[in-house]
Amino acid sequence: MDFFECYLKAGKIASEQREKTRRKDHVGRTLLEICESIESEIKEKGAMPAFPVNVSLNDVAAHYTAEPGDETTVKENDILKIDIGVQVEGYIADTAVTVSSDPQMETLIRSAESALGEAVRIARANMKASEIGRHIEDVISRTGFKPIQNLSGHSLAQYTIHAGKSIPNIRTIGTSFVLTSGHAYAIEPFVTTKDGHGVVYEGSIRNIFAIISRKPTKIQDVDNFLTYLWNKFRTLPFALRWLLHDLEEAEARRLLGVLTKKRNVHSYPILIEGKNRLVAQAEHTILPLNSSTHILTI
Ligand code: MN
Ligand code: MN
């Protein structure tokens, strides 16, 4: 398959999983069950998760995934961001949906969806990313909410989730990069309430990991583990629970601890709204070409 076919396949599977997730009633389900069912269905469809499914509740905006044996259960008035990544030969489709059984959450969720809808409608090759940020902020403000200013969309590359360019969710000043034809981008507005801080901070939980350096530690079992991780995930994020087919949990935690300390592996902290207000998110991956823009996860 060429890169375009890989992107189309990844996008189609990610979108199917997102829509299935949107329609489901999650109340009473555990976060573990939600993550594992989505991840296993991605594999059944002949692709791989590009990162552990993120299941971020309420004031947690992003980067929480289920722990092994995680018994956290979705409750009636929770608002849950479910962020799904699918990769085919390393080409990634990244998409997210916010769900809640509480009708009071509808306007917040719709604000994120509307901002995303407007952004993907206007996005095209040779457009400044700042232009997209301006539109996103305008829609969110108009609907009575506040964008999270330190979370943004991003360029994607093969086996790389954050490929260096950011697509802001707010009006920005100064120079801005221009979307390039043939490159994929994730656009992902995060929205909080007007009394929120509009900024996220790092929480103490870190349960998503990725290799950042393959420099040997000169500790035999740690280096073997690093090679094992590289063969399985390359530079893509992974979760502890993904390692437990091959390793005891305590051993996996110990080895990850060493690699994190030696800066071979990065651990992502969960990101929490600054005033602990509720957060909604919506996300699509787009592929602008000179002729037209493909919304890969539509
Ligand atoms: Mn995402
Ligand atoms: Mn993303």
mmCIF file of N, CA and C and ligand atoms in Angstrom, residues 51 54 83-85 94-96 154 161 186 188 190 281 283, ligand 1:
data_model
loop_
_atom_site.group_PDB
_atom_site.id
_atom_site.type_symbol
_atom_site.label_atom_id
_atom_site.label_comp_id
_atom_site.label_asym_id
_atom_site.label_seq_id
_atom_site.Cartn_x
_atom_site.Cartn_y
_atom_site.Cartn_z
ATOM 1 N N PHE A 51 -1.701 4.525 19.636
ATOM 2 C CA PHE A 51 -1.386 4.856 21.033
ATOM 3 C C PHE A 51 -2.490 4.227 21.881
ATOM 4 N N ASN A 54 -7.104 6.861 24.943
ATOM 5 C CA ASN A 54 -7.148 7.812 26.075
ATOM 6 C C ASN A 54 -8.591 7.921 26.550
ATOM 7 N N ASP A 83 -10.187 9.177 23.091
ATOM 8 C CA ASP A 83 -9.283 9.589 22.021
ATOM 9 C C ASP A 83 -8.632 8.338 21.442
ATOM 10 N N ILE A 84 -8.824 8.154 20.131
ATOM 11 C CA ILE A 84 -8.486 6.896 19.475
ATOM 12 C C ILE A 84 -7.444 7.149 18.385
ATOM 13 N N GLY A 85 -6.389 6.324 18.372
ATOM 14 C CA GLY A 85 -5.384 6.413 17.301
ATOM 15 C C GLY A 85 -5.261 5.077 16.599
ATOM 16 N N ASP A 94 -5.850 10.045 13.973
ATOM 17 C CA ASP A 94 -6.023 10.423 15.378
ATOM 18 C C ASP A 94 -7.389 11.116 15.469
ATOM 19 N N THR A 95 -8.281 10.587 16.304
ATOM 20 C CA THR A 95 -9.632 11.161 16.352
ATOM 21 C C THR A 95 -10.203 11.010 17.757
ATOM 22 N N ALA A 96 -11.095 11.915 18.137
ATOM 23 C CA ALA A 96 -11.641 11.846 19.490
ATOM 24 C C ALA A 96 -13.097 12.271 19.519
ATOM 25 N N HIS A 154 -1.769 19.066 15.853
ATOM 26 C CA HIS A 154 -0.361 18.770 15.574
ATOM 27 C C HIS A 154 -0.184 18.108 14.218
ATOM 28 N N ILE A 161 3.508 10.780 16.450
ATOM 29 C CA ILE A 161 2.223 11.422 16.735
ATOM 30 C C ILE A 161 2.348 12.941 16.668
ATOM 31 N N ALA A 186 -3.585 16.646 12.798
ATOM 32 C CA ALA A 186 -4.725 16.450 13.696
ATOM 33 C C ALA A 186 -5.175 17.827 14.169
ATOM 34 N N GLU A 188 -7.692 19.501 16.999
ATOM 35 C CA GLU A 188 -8.397 19.023 18.192
ATOM 36 C C GLU A 188 -8.692 20.122 19.205
ATOM 37 N N PHE A 190 -10.080 21.765 22.420
ATOM 38 C CA PHE A 190 -10.468 21.399 23.793
ATOM 39 C C PHE A 190 -11.206 22.597 24.369
ATOM 40 N N GLN A 281 -13.662 17.600 24.185
ATOM 41 C CA GLN A 281 -12.694 17.578 23.079
ATOM 42 C C GLN A 281 -13.358 16.954 21.855
ATOM 43 N N GLU A 283 -11.913 15.751 17.734
ATOM 44 C CA GLU A 283 -10.685 15.684 16.928
ATOM 45 C C GLU A 283 -10.880 14.920 15.619
HETATM 46 MN MN MN B 1 -6.048 12.318 19.754
#
